[in-house]
């Protein structure tokens, strides 16, 4: 099985980090993984996206043209990618920031007010991981054990307090109905 | 087995170079290879080596020239326009028969071009790395794992043949993350009795030099070097052949293009088209035999590159022009889609197979 995931938003929202968390989970589950950023001259404020592939076969192209799953964290990203999702696929949308909508009924769209949930819970910058929590719940492509291990591994030791924040964000997204 | 790490291609290459005994890294920042320099700036001092951000690419390659003359494993890295600047130094290094490693993480060109992935420096790497009669060995990694593996291999090969070795990568492989297991370092760097490290009045002094004012001397030096190239051509060519045993449409490309082509080959097979993939691992020497071995069964070849088609001529030569060789490429930093390559495979299948 192969899952192709496109994550997109503004620079600074943690799009690349969220993608890395997913890729790391895939590696912990002993699957083939790739993470490809769309790199540009800007670090913050510009649009930012990355592609993650999780597969049981060797991964050919790490680029993703028709994702099984998208995470969209702003309007331009939502508009750019919503029509590329494979029929039967998933879209996880930060509805605090995305006002656009889609009339596609061949995919499952989950609107999570992730940015508001993050600020309500004192988790500024945690909207990306809240959406990952929801993704885990709805798609089941990665396990809660792997996500916890991945976060503990990826967050640098200097920022250890962020581990608990990220785990809390996962839980909030996972439990959001 | 050692542990899997999730790393960018650029970082994996840098870490592997350090493990392979690279003691001097000289570079100058340029997207999309800057992670190599950034990683080296943190790692080199801890491993007892030298990291130096030079004032220019030209300075960096000449620092490599100096370090290599002293027998030190030395490396520089850059991206396309920066490698153009290095070409004079590369020629001097080749003219002095010095081993070193040069990394090109290609971006779109010509000129300042763009910062997105490209493969338009094939000619520069495999044919014309600088002025004069010389070649360098060129490795083309196709994954983050190979970015690491080939960094180690590049140092060993450079020392073995006393030649500059280029790792020809691109922005896609440099920027992407995949799991990597660092290779065990088994080979030790060989003794270098030719190195200029001080003779202490105990032996004749060594000279590292590429200047010959007597034409016959320069001719002899070039002829000697080309004898060595014949050995390299016999020993080194390498390609990865995927589903080529019964293939009728043979797709070929290196590095990132080969990844995309592989996805297209799988999709073509699923449609019943007998497609296969030849992925050259060494671009110089070119793995001619891998192509020659397929000529009898193949109906046509499709070269896929992120350029305007720089490897096409080598494929024509390797197949002795016995079969049609067509080209599909995107350039300027556009990454071809597997679906575009698949469409071209279908077209070739229709044109040359079903006809």
mmCIF file of C-alpha atoms in Angstrom, chain A residues 20 23-24 27 30-31 33-37 39-41 58-63 65 153, chain B residues 4-6 8 32 115-117 171-172 175-179 259-260 262-263 335 337-338:
data_model
loop_
_atom_site.group_PDB
_atom_site.id
_atom_site.type_symbol
_atom_site.label_atom_id
_atom_site.label_comp_id
_atom_site.label_asym_id
_atom_site.label_seq_id
_atom_site.Cartn_x
_atom_site.Cartn_y
_atom_site.Cartn_z
ATOM 1 C CA UNK A 20 8.689 15.158 8.789
ATOM 2 C CA UNK A 23 7.724 10.471 7.362
ATOM 3 C CA UNK A 24 9.387 9.571 10.647
ATOM 4 C CA UNK A 27 10.258 4.919 9.034
ATOM 5 C CA UNK A 30 9.691 0.036 8.770
ATOM 6 C CA UNK A 31 8.045 1.328 5.609
ATOM 7 C CA UNK A 33 9.298 6.826 3.061
ATOM 8 C CA UNK A 34 10.188 10.038 1.278
ATOM 9 C CA UNK A 35 9.778 13.699 2.251
ATOM 10 C CA UNK A 36 10.166 16.343 -0.403
ATOM 11 C CA UNK A 37 9.877 20.049 0.359
ATOM 12 C CA UNK A 39 11.791 24.886 -1.413
ATOM 13 C CA UNK A 40 11.730 28.549 -2.273
ATOM 14 C CA UNK A 41 13.764 31.650 -1.519
ATOM 15 C CA UNK A 58 10.453 1.181 -3.034
ATOM 16 C CA UNK A 59 9.370 4.742 -3.821
ATOM 17 C CA UNK A 60 9.955 5.880 -7.389
ATOM 18 C CA UNK A 61 9.066 9.507 -7.781
ATOM 19 C CA UNK A 62 8.926 11.378 -4.461
ATOM 20 C CA UNK A 63 6.735 13.997 -6.102
ATOM 21 C CA UNK A 65 0.588 14.738 -8.277
ATOM 22 C CA UNK A 153 12.756 11.609 18.500
ATOM 23 C CA UNK B 4 18.234 4.212 10.112
ATOM 24 C CA UNK B 5 18.198 7.998 10.155
ATOM 25 C CA UNK B 6 15.773 10.310 8.379
ATOM 26 C CA UNK B 8 18.130 15.256 3.722
ATOM 27 C CA UNK B 32 20.098 24.031 -3.250
ATOM 28 C CA UNK B 115 17.010 27.377 -7.704
ATOM 29 C CA UNK B 116 14.789 24.397 -8.529
ATOM 30 C CA UNK B 117 16.175 20.931 -9.410
ATOM 31 C CA UNK B 171 18.075 19.875 -5.941
ATOM 32 C CA UNK B 172 15.478 17.164 -5.549
ATOM 33 C CA UNK B 175 16.524 18.555 -0.448
ATOM 34 C CA UNK B 176 14.468 15.401 0.040
ATOM 35 C CA UNK B 177 14.553 13.272 3.168
ATOM 36 C CA UNK B 178 14.644 9.484 3.173
ATOM 37 C CA UNK B 179 15.916 6.943 5.667
ATOM 38 C CA UNK B 259 13.109 7.812 -9.883
ATOM 39 C CA UNK B 260 10.327 9.389 -11.918
ATOM 40 C CA UNK B 262 10.822 4.048 -12.523
ATOM 41 C CA UNK B 263 7.297 5.041 -11.433
ATOM 42 C CA UNK B 335 10.243 18.159 -12.435
ATOM 43 C CA UNK B 337 5.595 13.910 -13.834
ATOM 44 C CA UNK B 338 5.478 10.104 -13.973
#
